[in-house]
Coordinates of C-alpha atoms and ligand atoms in Angstrom, one line a residue:
M5 CA 195.8 19.2 74.7
A6 CA 195.2 17.6 71.5
R7 CA 199.0 18.3 70.9
A8 CA 199.4 16.0 73.7
I9 CA 197.4 13.3 72.3
S10 CA 199.2 13.5 69.1
D11 CA 202.7 13.0 70.8
E12 CA 201.7 10.3 72.1
V13 CA 201.4 8.2 68.7
T14 CA 203.8 5.8 67.5
R15 CA 205.1 7.0 64.3
P16 CA 204.9 3.9 62.0
A17 CA 208.5 3.8 60.3
D18 CA 207.1 3.9 56.5
F19 CA 205.3 6.8 57.0
S20 CA 206.9 10.2 55.9
E21 CA 207.2 13.5 57.2
A22 CA 204.8 15.2 55.8
A23 CA 202.0 12.4 56.4
W24 CA 202.7 12.4 59.9
A25 CA 202.2 16.6 59.8
D26 CA 198.8 15.7 58.0
V27 CA 197.3 13.2 60.1
L28 CA 198.5 15.2 63.1
T29 CA 196.6 18.4 61.6
A30 CA 193.5 16.4 60.9
V31 CA 193.2 15.1 64.3
D32 CA 193.6 17.9 66.3
R33 CA 191.1 19.9 63.6
T34 CA 188.8 16.6 65.0
Y35 CA 189.4 17.4 68.5
A36 CA 189.0 20.9 68.4
D37 CA 185.5 20.9 66.1
L38 CA 184.4 18.0 69.1
V39 CA 185.4 20.4 71.8
D40 CA 183.2 22.9 70.1
Y41 CA 180.5 20.8 69.8
Q42 CA 180.6 20.0 73.1
E43 CA 180.4 23.4 74.5
R44 CA 177.4 24.3 72.2
L45 CA 175.6 21.4 73.8
E46 CA 176.0 22.4 77.4
Q47 CA 174.9 25.5 76.3
Q48 CA 172.3 24.4 74.7
N49 CA 171.3 22.1 77.8
S50 CA 171.5 24.8 80.4
E51 CA 169.0 26.5 78.0
L52 CA 167.2 23.6 77.8
E53 CA 167.5 23.7 81.6
E54 CA 165.9 27.2 82.1
L55 CA 163.4 26.9 80.1
R56 CA 162.3 23.8 81.5
R57 CA 162.4 25.7 84.9
F58 CA 160.5 28.2 83.6
L59 CA 157.8 26.5 82.7
A60 CA 157.8 24.3 86.0
S61 CA 157.2 27.4 87.6
V62 CA 154.7 29.1 85.4
L63 CA 152.5 25.8 85.6
G64 CA 153.2 25.5 89.3
S65 CA 151.7 29.4 89.8
V66 CA 149.0 28.3 87.6
S67 CA 145.7 27.9 89.8
D68 CA 143.8 26.3 87.0
V69 CA 144.4 22.5 86.9
M70 CA 146.1 21.4 83.7
L71 CA 146.3 17.8 82.6
V72 CA 148.2 16.8 79.4
T73 CA 147.4 13.4 77.6
S74 CA 149.0 10.8 75.4
R75 CA 146.8 10.3 72.1
E76 CA 145.0 7.1 74.3
G77 CA 144.2 9.5 77.2
L78 CA 147.0 8.5 79.5
V79 CA 148.0 11.2 81.7
Q80 CA 151.3 12.3 80.8
E81 CA 151.8 15.7 82.9
V82 CA 149.9 17.6 85.5
N83 CA 150.6 20.7 87.5
A84 CA 151.0 21.5 91.3
S85 CA 147.0 22.6 91.2
L86 CA 145.9 19.4 90.1
L87 CA 147.8 17.8 92.7
T88 CA 147.0 19.9 95.5
Q89 CA 143.1 19.6 94.6
T90 CA 143.0 15.6 94.0
G91 CA 145.3 15.3 96.8
L92 CA 147.5 12.9 94.8
S93 CA 151.1 12.6 94.0
H94 CA 152.8 12.9 91.0
E95 CA 153.8 9.3 90.7
A96 CA 149.7 8.7 91.4
A97 CA 148.2 11.0 89.0
T98 CA 150.5 10.0 86.0
G99 CA 150.5 7.5 83.8
R100 CA 146.8 6.4 84.5
A101 CA 143.5 7.3 82.1
A102 CA 143.1 11.4 82.7
T103 CA 139.2 10.2 82.8
E104 CA 140.1 8.1 86.2
L105 CA 140.4 11.4 87.7
F106 CA 137.0 12.7 87.5
D107 CA 133.8 12.0 88.8
P108 CA 132.5 8.8 87.9
A109 CA 129.5 9.8 86.7
D110 CA 130.8 11.9 84.3
R111 CA 133.6 9.5 82.7
R112 CA 131.9 8.6 79.5
R113 CA 130.9 12.1 78.5
L114 CA 134.4 13.4 79.6
S115 CA 135.8 10.5 77.2
D116 CA 133.4 11.1 74.3
A117 CA 134.6 14.7 74.7
M118 CA 138.1 13.6 74.4
T119 CA 137.4 11.5 71.1
M120 CA 136.0 14.3 70.0
V121 CA 138.5 17.0 70.2
L122 CA 141.0 14.3 69.0
S123 CA 138.8 13.9 65.5
H124 CA 137.8 17.4 65.1
R125 CA 140.8 18.9 66.2
Q126 CA 138.6 21.5 67.4
P127 CA 139.0 22.7 71.6
L128 CA 135.7 21.9 73.8
T129 CA 134.5 23.3 77.2
I130 CA 132.6 20.8 79.4
E131 CA 131.7 21.0 83.2
V132 CA 132.3 17.9 84.7
G133 CA 133.4 17.3 88.6
L134 CA 137.0 16.4 89.6
A135 CA 137.3 13.5 91.9
T136 CA 139.0 15.0 95.2
G137 CA 139.3 13.9 98.7
V138 CA 136.1 15.8 99.8
G139 CA 134.1 14.8 96.5
P140 CA 133.5 15.7 93.1
T141 CA 134.2 19.7 92.8
P142 CA 132.6 20.9 89.6
I143 CA 134.9 22.4 87.1
E144 CA 134.7 23.6 83.7
L145 CA 137.1 21.9 81.6
N146 CA 138.5 23.0 78.8
I147 CA 139.9 20.3 76.2
S148 CA 142.3 21.1 73.7
P149 CA 144.1 19.0 70.7
R150 CA 147.9 18.8 71.5
L151 CA 149.7 18.7 67.7
D152 CA 153.0 17.9 66.4
D153 CA 155.3 20.0 63.9
R154 CA 153.3 18.3 61.1
G155 CA 149.4 19.1 62.7
R156 CA 149.0 15.6 63.6
G157 CA 147.0 15.2 66.7
V158 CA 149.3 13.6 69.3
G159 CA 147.5 14.2 72.6
L160 CA 145.4 16.3 74.6
V161 CA 145.9 19.7 77.2
L162 CA 142.9 19.7 79.5
I163 CA 142.6 23.3 81.9
G164 CA 139.7 23.2 84.2
R165 CA 139.0 26.2 87.0
P166 CA 136.6 25.2 89.7
V167 CA 133.2 26.6 88.4
G168 CA 131.8 28.0 91.9
E169 CA 135.0 30.4 91.4
L170 CA 133.8 31.4 88.1
R171 CA 130.5 32.2 89.4
Q172 CA 131.8 34.1 92.2
A173 CA 134.0 36.2 89.5
Y174 CA 131.0 36.5 87.3
Q175 CA 128.9 37.6 90.1
K176 CA 131.6 40.2 91.5
L177 CA 132.0 41.5 87.7
G178 CA 127.8 42.0 88.1
D179 CA 128.2 43.8 91.2
S180 CA 131.1 45.8 90.1
H181 CA 129.3 46.6 86.7
R182 CA 125.7 47.6 88.9
A183 CA 128.0 49.8 91.4
L184 CA 129.3 51.7 88.3
Q185 CA 125.7 52.1 86.9
E186 CA 124.6 53.2 90.3
T187 CA 127.5 55.7 90.4
Q188 CA 127.3 57.0 86.8
S189 CA 123.4 58.0 87.5
Q190 CA 124.7 59.6 90.4
L191 CA 126.8 61.3 88.8
V192 CA 124.0 62.6 86.1
R193 CA 121.7 63.5 89.0
N194 CA 124.5 65.8 90.4
E195 CA 125.1 67.3 87.2
K196 CA 121.4 67.8 86.7
L197 CA 121.8 69.5 90.0
A198 CA 123.7 71.6 89.4
S199 CA 122.3 72.9 86.3
L200 CA 119.4 73.1 88.1
G201 CA 121.1 75.4 90.7
R202 CA 122.3 77.6 87.6
L203 CA 118.9 77.6 86.3
L204 CA 116.9 78.2 89.0
A205 CA 119.0 81.6 89.8
G206 CA 117.9 82.5 86.5
V207 CA 114.4 82.0 87.3
A208 CA 114.4 84.2 90.4
H209 CA 116.4 87.0 88.9
E210 CA 114.0 86.4 85.6
L211 CA 110.6 86.5 87.6
N212 CA 111.6 89.5 90.0
N213 CA 111.2 91.9 87.3
P214 CA 107.8 91.2 86.5
I215 CA 106.7 90.6 89.9
S216 CA 107.7 94.0 90.5
F217 CA 105.9 95.0 87.9
V218 CA 102.8 94.0 89.0
Y219 CA 103.2 94.6 92.4
A220 CA 103.8 98.1 91.6
N221 CA 100.6 98.2 89.1
A222 CA 98.4 96.5 91.9
H223 CA 99.6 99.0 94.5
A224 CA 98.5 101.9 92.0
L225 CA 95.2 100.3 91.1
E226 CA 94.9 99.5 95.2
R227 CA 95.1 103.5 95.4
Y228 CA 92.9 103.8 92.7
A229 CA 90.3 102.2 93.9
T230 CA 90.3 104.0 97.1
K231 CA 89.5 107.1 95.2
F232 CA 87.1 105.4 93.7
E233 CA 85.3 104.0 96.6
A234 CA 85.2 107.5 97.8
Y235 CA 83.8 109.0 94.9
F236 CA 81.3 106.1 94.3
T237 CA 79.8 106.1 98.1
R238 CA 79.0 110.2 97.8
V239 CA 77.0 109.7 94.2
Q240 CA 74.9 106.9 96.2
Q241 CA 74.6 108.9 99.2
G242 CA 72.8 111.3 96.6
A243 CA 75.5 114.1 96.6
G244 CA 74.5 116.9 94.4
R245 CA 76.1 117.2 90.9
A246 CA 78.2 120.4 92.1
E247 CA 80.0 118.3 94.6
L248 CA 80.5 115.7 92.4
V249 CA 82.3 117.6 90.0
A250 CA 84.4 119.3 92.5
L251 CA 85.0 116.1 94.3
R252 CA 85.8 114.3 91.0
E253 CA 88.3 117.8 90.9
E254 CA 89.8 116.7 93.9
L255 CA 90.3 112.9 93.9
N256 CA 91.8 113.7 90.0
L257 CA 89.7 111.1 89.0
D258 CA 90.0 111.8 85.4
R259 CA 93.4 111.6 85.1
E260 CA 93.5 108.4 87.4
L261 CA 91.0 106.7 84.9
R262 CA 93.6 107.0 82.0
N263 CA 96.6 105.9 84.7
L264 CA 93.6 102.8 85.6
R265 CA 94.2 101.5 82.4
D266 CA 97.9 101.6 81.8
A267 CA 97.8 99.7 85.3
V268 CA 95.8 97.0 84.1
H269 CA 98.3 96.4 81.0
G270 CA 101.1 96.8 83.0
A271 CA 100.1 94.1 85.5
R272 CA 98.3 92.0 82.5
D273 CA 102.1 92.3 80.6
G274 CA 103.9 91.4 84.1
A275 CA 101.8 89.0 84.6
E276 CA 102.2 87.7 81.0
R277 CA 106.0 87.2 81.2
V278 CA 105.3 85.0 84.2
R279 CA 103.3 83.0 82.4
D280 CA 105.6 82.4 79.8
I281 CA 108.5 81.9 82.4
V282 CA 106.4 79.1 83.9
E283 CA 105.9 77.7 80.4
D284 CA 109.3 77.1 79.7
L285 CA 110.1 75.9 83.1
R286 CA 107.1 73.7 82.6
R287 CA 108.3 72.3 79.6
L288 CA 111.9 71.8 80.9
S289 CA 110.7 69.8 84.0
A290 CA 108.4 68.3 82.0
D291 CA 111.2 67.2 79.5
G292 CA 113.1 65.8 82.1
S293 CA 110.9 62.1 82.0
G294 CA 113.3 60.8 79.7
E295 CA 110.8 59.7 77.2
M296 CA 111.4 59.9 73.3
V297 CA 109.4 62.5 71.4
L298 CA 109.6 64.5 68.4
F299 CA 110.7 68.0 69.5
D300 CA 112.1 71.2 67.8
L301 CA 115.9 71.2 68.2
V302 CA 116.0 75.2 67.4
E303 CA 113.3 75.5 70.6
T304 CA 115.4 73.5 72.5
T305 CA 118.3 75.6 72.2
R306 CA 116.3 78.8 72.8
I307 CA 115.0 77.8 76.2
A308 CA 118.6 76.1 77.0
A309 CA 120.6 79.3 76.0
T310 CA 118.4 82.1 77.4
W311 CA 118.2 80.4 81.1
V312 CA 121.7 79.8 81.1
L313 CA 122.2 83.6 79.6
R314 CA 120.1 84.8 82.2
G315 CA 122.1 83.2 85.0
A316 CA 125.2 84.7 83.6
K317 CA 126.7 88.1 85.4
D318 CA 128.0 89.7 82.2
A319 CA 126.0 87.7 79.7
P320 CA 128.1 87.8 76.1
R321 CA 126.3 88.8 72.9
V322 CA 124.6 85.7 71.4
A323 CA 123.6 85.5 67.8
T324 CA 121.0 82.8 66.5
L325 CA 121.9 81.8 62.7
G326 CA 120.1 79.1 60.3
E327 CA 117.2 77.0 60.7
A328 CA 114.2 78.2 62.3
R329 CA 113.0 74.7 63.2
L330 CA 114.7 71.5 63.3
M331 CA 113.1 68.3 64.0
V332 CA 114.7 65.4 66.1
R333 CA 113.6 63.0 68.1
G334 CA 115.1 61.7 71.6
R335 CA 114.7 63.2 75.3
P336 CA 114.1 67.2 75.3
G337 CA 115.4 67.2 78.6
H338 CA 118.8 65.5 78.0
I339 CA 119.3 67.5 75.0
Q340 CA 118.3 70.8 76.9
Q341 CA 121.0 69.7 79.5
V342 CA 123.5 69.2 76.5
V343 CA 123.0 72.9 75.0
M344 CA 122.9 74.2 78.7
N345 CA 126.2 73.0 79.4
L346 CA 127.6 74.0 75.9
V347 CA 126.4 77.3 76.1
Q348 CA 127.7 77.6 80.3
N349 CA 130.9 76.5 79.2
A350 CA 131.1 79.0 76.7
V351 CA 130.0 81.8 78.7
D352 CA 132.2 81.0 81.2
A353 CA 135.6 80.8 78.4
L354 CA 134.2 84.7 77.9
K355 CA 133.8 85.8 81.2
G356 CA 135.4 89.1 81.1
R357 CA 136.7 89.6 77.7
E358 CA 135.9 92.0 75.5
G359 CA 133.5 91.8 72.8
A360 CA 132.0 88.3 74.0
A361 CA 130.2 86.5 71.6
I362 CA 128.4 83.4 71.2
T363 CA 126.9 82.2 67.9
L364 CA 124.2 79.2 67.5
T365 CA 124.1 78.0 64.3
H366 CA 121.2 75.0 63.2
R367 CA 121.5 73.3 60.0
R368 CA 120.4 70.4 58.2
E369 CA 123.1 68.1 57.3
G370 CA 122.8 64.7 55.5
G371 CA 120.0 63.1 58.0
M372 CA 121.6 64.6 60.9
A373 CA 120.1 68.2 62.6
V374 CA 123.4 70.1 63.9
L375 CA 123.7 72.6 66.2
E376 CA 127.0 74.3 66.3
V377 CA 128.1 76.8 69.8
A378 CA 130.9 78.9 69.1
D379 CA 132.7 81.4 71.2
N380 CA 135.4 84.0 70.3
G381 CA 137.3 83.1 74.3
P382 CA 140.4 81.8 74.2
G383 CA 139.4 78.1 72.6
V384 CA 140.4 75.0 74.0
P385 CA 144.2 74.6 74.2
E386 CA 146.3 71.8 72.0
E387 CA 147.0 69.7 75.2
A388 CA 143.5 69.5 76.7
R389 CA 141.5 68.4 73.6
A390 CA 142.3 64.9 74.0
A391 CA 140.5 65.0 77.5
I392 CA 137.8 67.7 78.0
F393 CA 135.8 64.3 77.2
D394 CA 136.9 62.6 80.0
P395 CA 134.5 62.9 83.5
F396 CA 135.7 65.1 86.4
F397 CA 138.3 67.2 83.5
T398 CA 138.1 70.7 84.3
T399 CA 140.0 73.3 84.5
K400 CA 137.6 75.4 86.7
P401 CA 138.1 76.5 90.3
V402 CA 137.1 74.2 92.9
G403 CA 132.8 74.6 93.4
Q404 CA 132.6 75.5 89.7
G405 CA 132.7 72.6 87.7
T406 CA 132.5 69.1 88.5
G407 CA 134.3 68.6 85.2
L408 CA 131.3 66.4 84.0
G409 CA 129.6 68.6 81.8
L410 CA 130.8 67.2 79.0
S411 CA 131.2 63.8 79.3
I412 CA 127.5 63.3 79.8
S413 CA 126.8 66.0 77.4
H414 CA 129.0 63.3 75.2
K415 CA 127.2 60.3 76.1
I416 CA 123.6 61.9 76.3
A417 CA 124.2 62.6 72.4
E418 CA 125.3 59.0 71.6
E419 CA 122.6 57.7 73.3
H420 CA 120.5 60.0 70.9
G421 CA 122.5 58.5 67.9
G422 CA 124.3 61.6 67.2
S423 CA 127.5 62.9 68.4
L424 CA 129.3 66.0 70.2
R425 CA 132.5 67.1 68.8
L426 CA 135.0 69.6 69.4
V427 CA 135.8 71.1 66.1
D428 CA 138.5 73.2 64.4
A429 CA 138.2 76.9 64.6
A430 CA 140.0 80.1 63.2
E431 CA 139.1 81.2 67.2
G432 CA 137.5 80.4 70.0
A433 CA 136.1 76.7 70.6
V434 CA 133.2 75.4 68.6
F435 CA 131.4 72.2 69.4
R436 CA 129.1 70.5 67.0
L437 CA 125.8 69.0 68.5
T438 CA 124.5 66.2 65.9
L439 CA 121.3 64.7 66.5
P440 CA 119.3 62.6 63.7
A441 CA 117.1 64.4 62.1
E442 CA 113.3 63.8 61.7
E443 CA 110.6 65.0 59.0
G444 CA 108.0 67.6 60.7
Ligands
LIG523 N1 133.9 76.8 75.1 C1 134.9 76.4 75.8 N2 136.1 77.1 75.9 C2 137.6 76.9 76.3 N3 137.4 75.7 77.6 C3 136.2 74.7 77.2 C4 135.0 75.0 76.6 N4 134.4 74.4 77.0 C5 134.4 73.5 77.2 N5 136.3 73.8 77.8 C6 137.3 73.2 78.6 O1 136.5 71.7 78.9 C7 136.4 71.5 80.4 C8 135.5 70.6 80.7 O2 134.0 71.1 80.4 P1 133.1 70.4 81.3 O3 131.8 71.0 80.7 O4 132.9 68.8 80.8 O5 133.3 70.8 82.2 P2 133.6 71.7 83.8 O6 132.4 72.7 82.7 O7 134.2 72.3 84.1 O8 132.5 71.5 84.8 P3 130.8 71.4 84.6 O9 130.5 71.7 83.4 O10 130.8 70.1 85.2 O11 130.2 72.1 85.6 C9 136.3 72.9 81.4 O12 136.7 73.2 82.3 C10 137.4 73.8 79.8 O13 138.5 73.7 80.7
LIG524 MG1 130.7 72.6 81.8

């Protein structure tokens, strides 16, 4: 092509061959450059067009209304949503003062706000009415400055969303938040029920012993009473000394008198045992009130562990180490639940293992009271470590674990200003519960 043009040029007579060749090369080069520029320009043009289409489609699909204005507040561009809401055509909406698209009652405020944004270059949000065919629609309008390369204000961008929609969205958010809270407290209740079930199994088992003890002794006492009655009836009826001695021999009264004492002691021991159990239970249920009180973590651990172990089939060996008393402030019922779950988890992990042992250690660390529940079971596998505190994560068969224990316990510990963590251990699993310690 370039060659064709240069060939048509008529050569002046006084031009040397070499000069001509130079000219032709220069023309060729310039032409090639031009073609190159043209191609680049076309490429940039199509990229620009692509970008424009992209922006238009983004703006078109945004449901918020959007206006772009000049420094003077004249509408330069609007999006499709604004046209739909106002019922205006693109031509009618652009080129006029932006304030005219709003409720006359709000125009002054809007215009002041626009001036303020331009002068301070700080965005503002105001509530104004957008003029629509069916009267003003309240919208929350965000006004931002539009700056050029050198940071000078060249206009404004106004983005608005109907307030009704916002309120609705807010309301929905509130509703789902409440529903979530409801579900959560439901879960806590379920978990409580589960631990209550385990507790009751332990209670039934534990009460069985002293009660049958008391019962057997009461039975013996009844037998003795019958014998003494028979003897004293004869005394009252004025029986002679010889007869009474014989009767005493026959009824074995001397031996029964000694047995009587044992039976009374036995019955009292049994009753005391029952009283202790009831005392523990009373404390458990009273502590469920959720009030923050000062209590001894060591004592709470003792009760919690005792009750879990009573419910366990083949209970592991349990050692308690460290402090004998560790005062904390909190809800003992909740902490009880945490410890019961930790001990229950340890018991579950140790099921069927030789030499199964649980160690409960209390100590003071800085301002914190620390309880470590350690077992010599299989431990928590590496891949499960991140998940065990998630709600519903369980490796136990259906009906034996809901997977809520640790997630609820974690939450309870945090609510107390403490923490619950799985710590690295040479063997088995070690869970560390920390709670702010108190003097006492
Ligand atoms: N001491 C432990 N040793 C080994 N794995 C443990 C131990 N404690 C917890 N885990 C693992 O963490 C999982 C989650 O425990 P979590 O207490 O949250 O739920 P769960 O015991 O399965 O069920 P739930 O407590 O609701 O009855 C357990 O299923 C178990 O896999
Ligand atoms: Mg558990």
